[in-house]
PDB file of C-alpha atoms in Angstrom:
ATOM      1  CA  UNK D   1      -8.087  -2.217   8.168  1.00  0.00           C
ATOM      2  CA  UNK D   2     -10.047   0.008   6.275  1.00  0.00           C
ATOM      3  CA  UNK D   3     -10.828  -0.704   2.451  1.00  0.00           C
ATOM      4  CA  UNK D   4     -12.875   0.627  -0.973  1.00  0.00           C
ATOM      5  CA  UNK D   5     -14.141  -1.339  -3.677  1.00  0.00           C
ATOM      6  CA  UNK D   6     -15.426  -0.181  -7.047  1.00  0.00           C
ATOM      7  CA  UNK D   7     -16.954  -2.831  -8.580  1.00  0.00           C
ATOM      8  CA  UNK D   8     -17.335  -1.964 -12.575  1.00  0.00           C
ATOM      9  CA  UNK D   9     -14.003  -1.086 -14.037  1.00  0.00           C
ATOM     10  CA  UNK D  10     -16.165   0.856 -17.128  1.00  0.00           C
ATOM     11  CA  UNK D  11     -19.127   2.311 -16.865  1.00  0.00           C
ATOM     12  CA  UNK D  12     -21.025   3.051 -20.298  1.00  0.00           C
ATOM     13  CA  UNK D  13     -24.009   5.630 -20.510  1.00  0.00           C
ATOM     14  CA  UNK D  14     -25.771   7.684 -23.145  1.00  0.00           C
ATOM     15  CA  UNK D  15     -25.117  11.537 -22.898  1.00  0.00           C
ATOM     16  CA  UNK D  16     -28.657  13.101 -21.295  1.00  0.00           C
ATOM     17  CA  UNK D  17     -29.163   9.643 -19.050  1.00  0.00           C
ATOM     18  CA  UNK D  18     -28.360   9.040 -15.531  1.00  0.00           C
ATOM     19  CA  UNK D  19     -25.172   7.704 -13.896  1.00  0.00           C
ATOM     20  CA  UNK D  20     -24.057   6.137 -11.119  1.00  0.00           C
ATOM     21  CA  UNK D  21     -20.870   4.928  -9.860  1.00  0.00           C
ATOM     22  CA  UNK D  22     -20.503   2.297  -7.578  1.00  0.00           C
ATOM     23  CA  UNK D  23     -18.183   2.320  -4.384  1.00  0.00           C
ATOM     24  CA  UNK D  24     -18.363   0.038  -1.432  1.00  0.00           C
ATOM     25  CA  UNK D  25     -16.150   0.372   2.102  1.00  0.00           C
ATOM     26  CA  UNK D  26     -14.526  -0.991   4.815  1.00  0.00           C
ATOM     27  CA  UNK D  27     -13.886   0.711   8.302  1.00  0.00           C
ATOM     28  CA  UNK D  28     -14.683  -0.088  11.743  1.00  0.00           C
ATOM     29  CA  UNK D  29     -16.636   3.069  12.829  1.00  0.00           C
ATOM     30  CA  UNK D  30     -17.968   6.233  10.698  1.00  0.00           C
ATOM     31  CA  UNK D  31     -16.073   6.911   7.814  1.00  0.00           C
ATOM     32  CA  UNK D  32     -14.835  10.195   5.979  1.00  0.00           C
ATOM     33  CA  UNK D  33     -15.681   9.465   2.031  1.00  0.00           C
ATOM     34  CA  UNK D  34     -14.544  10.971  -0.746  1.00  0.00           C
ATOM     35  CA  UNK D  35     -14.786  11.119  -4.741  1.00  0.00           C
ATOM     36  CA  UNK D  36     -12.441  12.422  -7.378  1.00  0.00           C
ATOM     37  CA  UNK D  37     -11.973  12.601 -11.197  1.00  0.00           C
ATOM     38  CA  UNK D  38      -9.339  12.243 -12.719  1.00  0.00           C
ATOM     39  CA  UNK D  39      -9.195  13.733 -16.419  1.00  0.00           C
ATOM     40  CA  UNK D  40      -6.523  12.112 -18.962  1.00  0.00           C
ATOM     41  CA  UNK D  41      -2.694  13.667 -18.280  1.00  0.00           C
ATOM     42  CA  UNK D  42      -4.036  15.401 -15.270  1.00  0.00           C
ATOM     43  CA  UNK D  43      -4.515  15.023 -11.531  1.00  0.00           C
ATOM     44  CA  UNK D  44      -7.221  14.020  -9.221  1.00  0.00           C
ATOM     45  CA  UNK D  45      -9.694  16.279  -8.560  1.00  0.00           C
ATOM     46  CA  UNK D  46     -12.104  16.784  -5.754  1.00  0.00           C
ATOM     47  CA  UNK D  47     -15.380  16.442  -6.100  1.00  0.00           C
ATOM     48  CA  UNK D  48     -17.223  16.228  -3.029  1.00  0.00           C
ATOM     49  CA  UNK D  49     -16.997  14.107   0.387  1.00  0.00           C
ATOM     50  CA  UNK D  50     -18.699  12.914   3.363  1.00  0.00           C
ATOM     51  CA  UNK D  51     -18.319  13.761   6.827  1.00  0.00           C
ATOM     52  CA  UNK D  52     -21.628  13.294   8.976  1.00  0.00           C
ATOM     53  CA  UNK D  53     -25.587  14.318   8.442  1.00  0.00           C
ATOM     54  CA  UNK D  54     -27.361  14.928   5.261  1.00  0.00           C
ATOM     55  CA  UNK D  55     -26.845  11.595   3.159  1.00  0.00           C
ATOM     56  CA  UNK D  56     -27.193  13.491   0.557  1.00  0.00           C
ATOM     57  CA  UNK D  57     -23.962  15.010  -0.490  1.00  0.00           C
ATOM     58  CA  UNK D  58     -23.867  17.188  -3.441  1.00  0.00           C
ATOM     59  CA  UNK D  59     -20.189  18.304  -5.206  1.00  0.00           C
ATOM     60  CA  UNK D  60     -18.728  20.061  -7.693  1.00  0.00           C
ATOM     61  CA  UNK D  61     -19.749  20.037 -11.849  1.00  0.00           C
ATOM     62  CA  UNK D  62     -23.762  18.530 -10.508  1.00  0.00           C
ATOM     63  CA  UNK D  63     -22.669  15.409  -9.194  1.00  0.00           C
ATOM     64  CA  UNK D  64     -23.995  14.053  -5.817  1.00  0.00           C
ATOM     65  CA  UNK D  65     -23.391  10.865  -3.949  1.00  0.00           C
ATOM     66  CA  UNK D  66     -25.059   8.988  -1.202  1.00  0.00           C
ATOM     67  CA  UNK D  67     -24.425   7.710   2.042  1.00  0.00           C
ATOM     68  CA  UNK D  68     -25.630   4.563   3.303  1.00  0.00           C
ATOM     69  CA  UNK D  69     -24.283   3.044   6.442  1.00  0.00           C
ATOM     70  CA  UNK D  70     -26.336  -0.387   6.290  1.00  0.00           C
ATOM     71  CA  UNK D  71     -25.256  -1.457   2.774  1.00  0.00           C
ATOM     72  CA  UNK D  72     -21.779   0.558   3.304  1.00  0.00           C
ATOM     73  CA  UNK D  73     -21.983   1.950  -0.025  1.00  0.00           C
ATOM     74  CA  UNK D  74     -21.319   5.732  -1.207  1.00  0.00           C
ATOM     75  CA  UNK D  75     -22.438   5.781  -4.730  1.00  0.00           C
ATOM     76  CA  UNK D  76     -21.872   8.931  -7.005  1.00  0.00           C
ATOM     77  CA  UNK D  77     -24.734  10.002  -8.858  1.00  0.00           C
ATOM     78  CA  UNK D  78     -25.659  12.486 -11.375  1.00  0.00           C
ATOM     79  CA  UNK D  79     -29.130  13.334 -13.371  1.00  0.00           C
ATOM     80  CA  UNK D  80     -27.766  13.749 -16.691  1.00  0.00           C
ATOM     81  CA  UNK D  81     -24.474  12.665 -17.996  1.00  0.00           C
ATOM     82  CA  UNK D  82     -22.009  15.099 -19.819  1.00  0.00           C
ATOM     83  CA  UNK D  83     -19.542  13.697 -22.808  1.00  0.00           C
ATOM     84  CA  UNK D  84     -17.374  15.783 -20.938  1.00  0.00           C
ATOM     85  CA  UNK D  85     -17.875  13.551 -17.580  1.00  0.00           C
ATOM     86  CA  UNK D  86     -15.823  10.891 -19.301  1.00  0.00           C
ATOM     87  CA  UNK D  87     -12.740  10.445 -17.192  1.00  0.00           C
ATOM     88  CA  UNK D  88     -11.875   7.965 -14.638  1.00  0.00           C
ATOM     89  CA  UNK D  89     -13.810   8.233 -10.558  1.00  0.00           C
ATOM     90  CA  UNK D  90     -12.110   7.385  -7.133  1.00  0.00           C
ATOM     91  CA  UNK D  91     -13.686   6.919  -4.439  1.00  0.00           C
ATOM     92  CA  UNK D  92     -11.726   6.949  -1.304  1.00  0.00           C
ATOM     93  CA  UNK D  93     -11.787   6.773   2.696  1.00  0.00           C
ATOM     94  CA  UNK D  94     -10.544   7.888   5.609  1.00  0.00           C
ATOM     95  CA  UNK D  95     -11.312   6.030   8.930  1.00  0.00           C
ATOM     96  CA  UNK D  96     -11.491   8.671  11.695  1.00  0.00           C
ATOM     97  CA  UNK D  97     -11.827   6.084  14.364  1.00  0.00           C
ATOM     98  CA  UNK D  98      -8.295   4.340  13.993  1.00  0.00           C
ATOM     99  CA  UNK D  99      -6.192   6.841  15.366  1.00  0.00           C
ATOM    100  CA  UNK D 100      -3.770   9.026  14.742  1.00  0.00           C
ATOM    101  CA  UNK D 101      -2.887  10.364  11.416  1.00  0.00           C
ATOM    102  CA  UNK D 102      -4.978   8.161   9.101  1.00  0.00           C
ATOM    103  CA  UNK D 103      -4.553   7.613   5.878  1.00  0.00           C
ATOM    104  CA  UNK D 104      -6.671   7.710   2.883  1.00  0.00           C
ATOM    105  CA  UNK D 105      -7.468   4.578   0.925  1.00  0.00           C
ATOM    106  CA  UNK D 106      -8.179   4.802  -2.485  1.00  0.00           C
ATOM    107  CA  UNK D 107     -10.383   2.006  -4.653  1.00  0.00           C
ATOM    108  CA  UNK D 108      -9.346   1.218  -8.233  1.00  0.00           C
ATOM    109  CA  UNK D 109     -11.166   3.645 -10.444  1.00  0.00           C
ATOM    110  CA  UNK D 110     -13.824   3.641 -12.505  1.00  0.00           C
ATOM    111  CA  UNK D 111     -13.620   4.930 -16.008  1.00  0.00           C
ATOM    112  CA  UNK D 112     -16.787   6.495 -16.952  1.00  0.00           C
ATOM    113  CA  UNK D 113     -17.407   6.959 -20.645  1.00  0.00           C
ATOM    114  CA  UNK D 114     -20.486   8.913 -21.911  1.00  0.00           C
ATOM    115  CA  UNK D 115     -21.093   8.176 -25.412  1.00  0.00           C
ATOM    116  CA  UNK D 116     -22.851  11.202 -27.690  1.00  0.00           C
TER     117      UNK D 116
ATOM    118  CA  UNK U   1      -4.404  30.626  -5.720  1.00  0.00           C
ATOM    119  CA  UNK U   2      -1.651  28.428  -7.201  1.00  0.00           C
ATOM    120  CA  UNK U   3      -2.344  24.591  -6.700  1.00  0.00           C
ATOM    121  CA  UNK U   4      -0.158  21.573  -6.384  1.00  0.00           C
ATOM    122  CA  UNK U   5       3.112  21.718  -8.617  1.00  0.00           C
ATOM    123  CA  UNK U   6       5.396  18.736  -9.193  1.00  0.00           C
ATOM    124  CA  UNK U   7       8.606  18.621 -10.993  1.00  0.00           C
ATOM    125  CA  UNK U   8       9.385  17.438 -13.323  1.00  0.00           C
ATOM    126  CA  UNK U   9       6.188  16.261 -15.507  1.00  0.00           C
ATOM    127  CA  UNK U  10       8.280  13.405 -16.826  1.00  0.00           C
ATOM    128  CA  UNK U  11      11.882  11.298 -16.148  1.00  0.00           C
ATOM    129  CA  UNK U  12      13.275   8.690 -17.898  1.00  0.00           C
ATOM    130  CA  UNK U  13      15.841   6.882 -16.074  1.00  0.00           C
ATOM    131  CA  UNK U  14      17.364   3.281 -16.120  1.00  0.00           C
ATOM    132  CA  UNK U  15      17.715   0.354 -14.278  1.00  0.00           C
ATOM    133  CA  UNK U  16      19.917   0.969 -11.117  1.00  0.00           C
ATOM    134  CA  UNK U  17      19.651   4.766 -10.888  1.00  0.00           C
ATOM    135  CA  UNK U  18      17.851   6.669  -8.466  1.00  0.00           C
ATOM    136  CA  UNK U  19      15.751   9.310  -8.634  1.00  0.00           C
ATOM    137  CA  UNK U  20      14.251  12.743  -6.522  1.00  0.00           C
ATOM    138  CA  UNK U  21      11.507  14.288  -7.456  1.00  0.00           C
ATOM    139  CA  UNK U  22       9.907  17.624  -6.058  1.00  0.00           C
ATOM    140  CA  UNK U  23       6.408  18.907  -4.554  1.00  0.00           C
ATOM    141  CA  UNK U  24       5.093  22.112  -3.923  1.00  0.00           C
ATOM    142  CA  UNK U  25       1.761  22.209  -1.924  1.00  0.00           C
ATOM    143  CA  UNK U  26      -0.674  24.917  -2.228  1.00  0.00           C
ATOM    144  CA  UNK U  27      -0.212  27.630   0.150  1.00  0.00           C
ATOM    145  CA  UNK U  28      -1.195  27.403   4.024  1.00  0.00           C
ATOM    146  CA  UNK U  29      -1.087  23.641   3.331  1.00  0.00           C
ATOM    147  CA  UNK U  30       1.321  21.635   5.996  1.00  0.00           C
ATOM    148  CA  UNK U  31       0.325  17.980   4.802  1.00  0.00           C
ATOM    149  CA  UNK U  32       1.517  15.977   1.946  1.00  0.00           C
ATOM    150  CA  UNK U  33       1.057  12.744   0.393  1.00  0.00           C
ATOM    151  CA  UNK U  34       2.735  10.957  -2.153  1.00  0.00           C
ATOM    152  CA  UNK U  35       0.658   7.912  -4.314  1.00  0.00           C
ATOM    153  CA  UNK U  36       1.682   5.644  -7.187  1.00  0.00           C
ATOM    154  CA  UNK U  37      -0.529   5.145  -9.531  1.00  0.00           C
ATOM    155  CA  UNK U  38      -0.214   2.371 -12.130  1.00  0.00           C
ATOM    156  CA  UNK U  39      -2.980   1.347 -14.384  1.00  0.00           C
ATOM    157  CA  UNK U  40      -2.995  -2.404 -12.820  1.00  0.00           C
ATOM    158  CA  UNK U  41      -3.177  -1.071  -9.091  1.00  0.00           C
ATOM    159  CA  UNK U  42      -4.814   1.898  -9.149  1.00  0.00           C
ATOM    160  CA  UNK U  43      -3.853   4.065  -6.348  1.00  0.00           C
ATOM    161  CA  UNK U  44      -1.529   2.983  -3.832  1.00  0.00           C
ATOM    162  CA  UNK U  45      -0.276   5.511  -0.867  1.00  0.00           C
ATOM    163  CA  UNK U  46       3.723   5.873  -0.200  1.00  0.00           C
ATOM    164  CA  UNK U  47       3.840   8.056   2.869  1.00  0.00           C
ATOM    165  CA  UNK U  48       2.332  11.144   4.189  1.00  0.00           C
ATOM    166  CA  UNK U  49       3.939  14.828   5.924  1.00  0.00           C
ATOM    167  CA  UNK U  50       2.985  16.754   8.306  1.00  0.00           C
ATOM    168  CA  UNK U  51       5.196  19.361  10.389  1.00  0.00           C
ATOM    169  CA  UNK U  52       8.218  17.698   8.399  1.00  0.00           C
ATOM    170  CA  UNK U  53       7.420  14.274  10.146  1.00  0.00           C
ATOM    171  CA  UNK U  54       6.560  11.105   8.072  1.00  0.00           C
ATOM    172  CA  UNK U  55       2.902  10.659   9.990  1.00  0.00           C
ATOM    173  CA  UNK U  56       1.942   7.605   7.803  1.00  0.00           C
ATOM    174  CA  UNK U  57       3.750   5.121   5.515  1.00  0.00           C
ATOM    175  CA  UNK U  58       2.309   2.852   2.884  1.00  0.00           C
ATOM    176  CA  UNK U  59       3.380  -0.841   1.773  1.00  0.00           C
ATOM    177  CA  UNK U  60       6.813   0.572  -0.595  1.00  0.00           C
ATOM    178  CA  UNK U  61      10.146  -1.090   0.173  1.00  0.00           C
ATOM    179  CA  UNK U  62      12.341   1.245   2.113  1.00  0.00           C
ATOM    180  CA  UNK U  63      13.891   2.213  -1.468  1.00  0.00           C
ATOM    181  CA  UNK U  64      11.010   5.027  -1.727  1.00  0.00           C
ATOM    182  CA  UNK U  65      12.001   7.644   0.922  1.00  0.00           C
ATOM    183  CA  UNK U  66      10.397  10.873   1.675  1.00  0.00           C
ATOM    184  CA  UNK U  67      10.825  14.377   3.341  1.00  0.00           C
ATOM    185  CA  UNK U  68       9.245  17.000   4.136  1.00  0.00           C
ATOM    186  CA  UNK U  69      10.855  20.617   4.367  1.00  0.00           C
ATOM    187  CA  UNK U  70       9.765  23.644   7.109  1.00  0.00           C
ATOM    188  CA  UNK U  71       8.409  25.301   3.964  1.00  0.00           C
ATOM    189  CA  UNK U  72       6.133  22.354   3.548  1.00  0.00           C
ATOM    190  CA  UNK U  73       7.564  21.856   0.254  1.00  0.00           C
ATOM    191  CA  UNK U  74       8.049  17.807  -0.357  1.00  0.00           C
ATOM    192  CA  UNK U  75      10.578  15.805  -1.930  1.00  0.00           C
ATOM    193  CA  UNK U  76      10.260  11.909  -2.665  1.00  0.00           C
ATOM    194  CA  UNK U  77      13.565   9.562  -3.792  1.00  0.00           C
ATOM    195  CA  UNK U  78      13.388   6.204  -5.330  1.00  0.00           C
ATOM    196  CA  UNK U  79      16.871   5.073  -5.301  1.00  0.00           C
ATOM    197  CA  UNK U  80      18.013   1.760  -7.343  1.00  0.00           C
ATOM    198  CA  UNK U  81      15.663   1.814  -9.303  1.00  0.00           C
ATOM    199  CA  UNK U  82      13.295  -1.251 -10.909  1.00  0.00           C
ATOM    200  CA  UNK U  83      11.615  -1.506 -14.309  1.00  0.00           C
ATOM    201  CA  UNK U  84       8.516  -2.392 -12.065  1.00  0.00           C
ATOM    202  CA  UNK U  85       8.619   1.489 -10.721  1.00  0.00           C
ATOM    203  CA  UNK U  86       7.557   3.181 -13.723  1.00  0.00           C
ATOM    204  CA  UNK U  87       4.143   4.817 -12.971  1.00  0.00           C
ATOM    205  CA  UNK U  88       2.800   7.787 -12.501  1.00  0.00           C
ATOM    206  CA  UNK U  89       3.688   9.759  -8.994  1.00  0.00           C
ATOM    207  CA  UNK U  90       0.672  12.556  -7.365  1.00  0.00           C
ATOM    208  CA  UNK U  91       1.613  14.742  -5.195  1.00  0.00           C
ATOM    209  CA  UNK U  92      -1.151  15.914  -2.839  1.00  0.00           C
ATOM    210  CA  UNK U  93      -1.332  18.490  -0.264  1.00  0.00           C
ATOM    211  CA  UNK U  94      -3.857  19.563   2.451  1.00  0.00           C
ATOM    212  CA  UNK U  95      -4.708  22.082   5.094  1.00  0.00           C
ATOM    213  CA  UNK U  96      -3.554  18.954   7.909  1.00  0.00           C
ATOM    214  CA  UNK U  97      -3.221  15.488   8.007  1.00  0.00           C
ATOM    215  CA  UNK U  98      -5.982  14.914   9.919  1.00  0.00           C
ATOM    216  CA  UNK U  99      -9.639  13.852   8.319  1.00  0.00           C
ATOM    217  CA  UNK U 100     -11.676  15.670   6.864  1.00  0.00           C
ATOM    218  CA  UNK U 101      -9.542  17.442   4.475  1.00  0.00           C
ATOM    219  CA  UNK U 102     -10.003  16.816   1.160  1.00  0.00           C
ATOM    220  CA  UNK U 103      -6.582  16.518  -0.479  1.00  0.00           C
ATOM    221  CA  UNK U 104      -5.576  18.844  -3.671  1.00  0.00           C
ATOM    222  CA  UNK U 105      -3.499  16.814  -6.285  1.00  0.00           C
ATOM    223  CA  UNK U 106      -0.702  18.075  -8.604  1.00  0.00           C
ATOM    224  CA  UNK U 107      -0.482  17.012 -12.223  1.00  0.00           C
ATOM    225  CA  UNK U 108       2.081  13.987 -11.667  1.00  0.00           C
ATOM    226  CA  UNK U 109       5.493  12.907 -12.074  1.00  0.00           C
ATOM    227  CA  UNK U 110       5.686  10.846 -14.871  1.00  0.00           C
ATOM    228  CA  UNK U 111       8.446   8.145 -14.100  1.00  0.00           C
ATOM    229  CA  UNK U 112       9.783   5.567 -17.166  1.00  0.00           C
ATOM    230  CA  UNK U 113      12.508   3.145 -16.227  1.00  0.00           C
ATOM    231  CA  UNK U 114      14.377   1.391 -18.489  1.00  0.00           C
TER     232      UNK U 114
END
């Protein structure tokens, strides 16, 4: 069965600093991963995903995250945090190996607060 | 392009009742997905459309029922309803069920029970 983890409930940073949101996964082949925000009151939004090639995956508002099979992690990333980035990150998966119509797994959520 | 809507934004209903709330996808999209979200589990998937057929269902007790119409519009029914299903219900749609789509949420269903 296929699986996310997000290890830090909160993540703190300065405004102007770098951030980086942790996700982990679970699947038994190549996975489909995704990240979205979530802004207070609203929806999720997507922000970017990963299908194959370029570990390297960059999304929408300047954030990025990357791919890497051996520690099976697909951290999101961005150069220099916003006060308006504070909101809460999913990351989630989709197993394209398991059959079917798969479904997407979502981890917990991170909420990210940038503080001025 | 108009995005996800759900109706209505929020419900308060008691103990007992049930409840139906609505979906509209974004245009051109034939999958949908319904997810609870409550702040101590996150995330958790009910059931996913395609082609108005169920094409995946999550852990929910067979109280939380789905369906999917030929317009692709979605509708999602909680009948006797628990104090335990208050949360917040997304909606999301996408161009098929199949991976790699990313999926395009709607603002929520906000569900109290009393």
């Amino acid at each position: 069965a296929q699986s996310v983890a997000q290890p830090e409930d909160q993540v703190n940073v300065a405004e102007g600093n770098p951030l980086t949101v942790k996700c982990t996964y679970s699947v038994s082949g190549n996975p489909y991963l995704f990240w979205y925000v979530q802004y207070p009151n609203r929806g999720l939004q997507f922000l970017l995903k990963y299908i194959t090639g370029d570990n390297l995956v960059k999304g929408s508002y300047g954030f990025e995250a990357e791919f890497n099979k051996s520690q099976t992690s697909f951290h999101l990333k961005k150069p220099s945090a916003l006060v308006s980035d504070s909101a809460l990150y999913f990351c989630a998966v989709r197993d394209p190996n398991s059959g079917g119509y798969q479904k997407v797994t979502f981890g917990t959520g991170t909420k990210l607060q940038v503080i001025p | 392009k108009a995005g996800v809507t759900q109706t209505p934004r929020y419900l308060i209903k008691t103990r007992g009742q049930q409840v139906t709330l609505s979906c509209s996808p974004i245009s051109g999209h034939r999958s949908v997905s319904w997810y609870q979200q409550t702040p101590g589990q996150g995330l958790q998937f009910l059931f996913e459309y395609f082609s108005e057929t169920q094409r995946n269902k999550g852990n929910f007790p067979g109280r939380f029922s789905g369906r999917q119409f030929s317009n692709s519009r979605s509708e999602m029914n909680v009948s006797t309803l628990e104090l335990g299903d208050s949360a917040l219900y997304l909606c999301a749609s996408s161009l098929r069920a199949e991976s790699p789509y990313e999926q395009y949420f709607g603002p929520g269903t906000r569900l109290t029970v009393t």
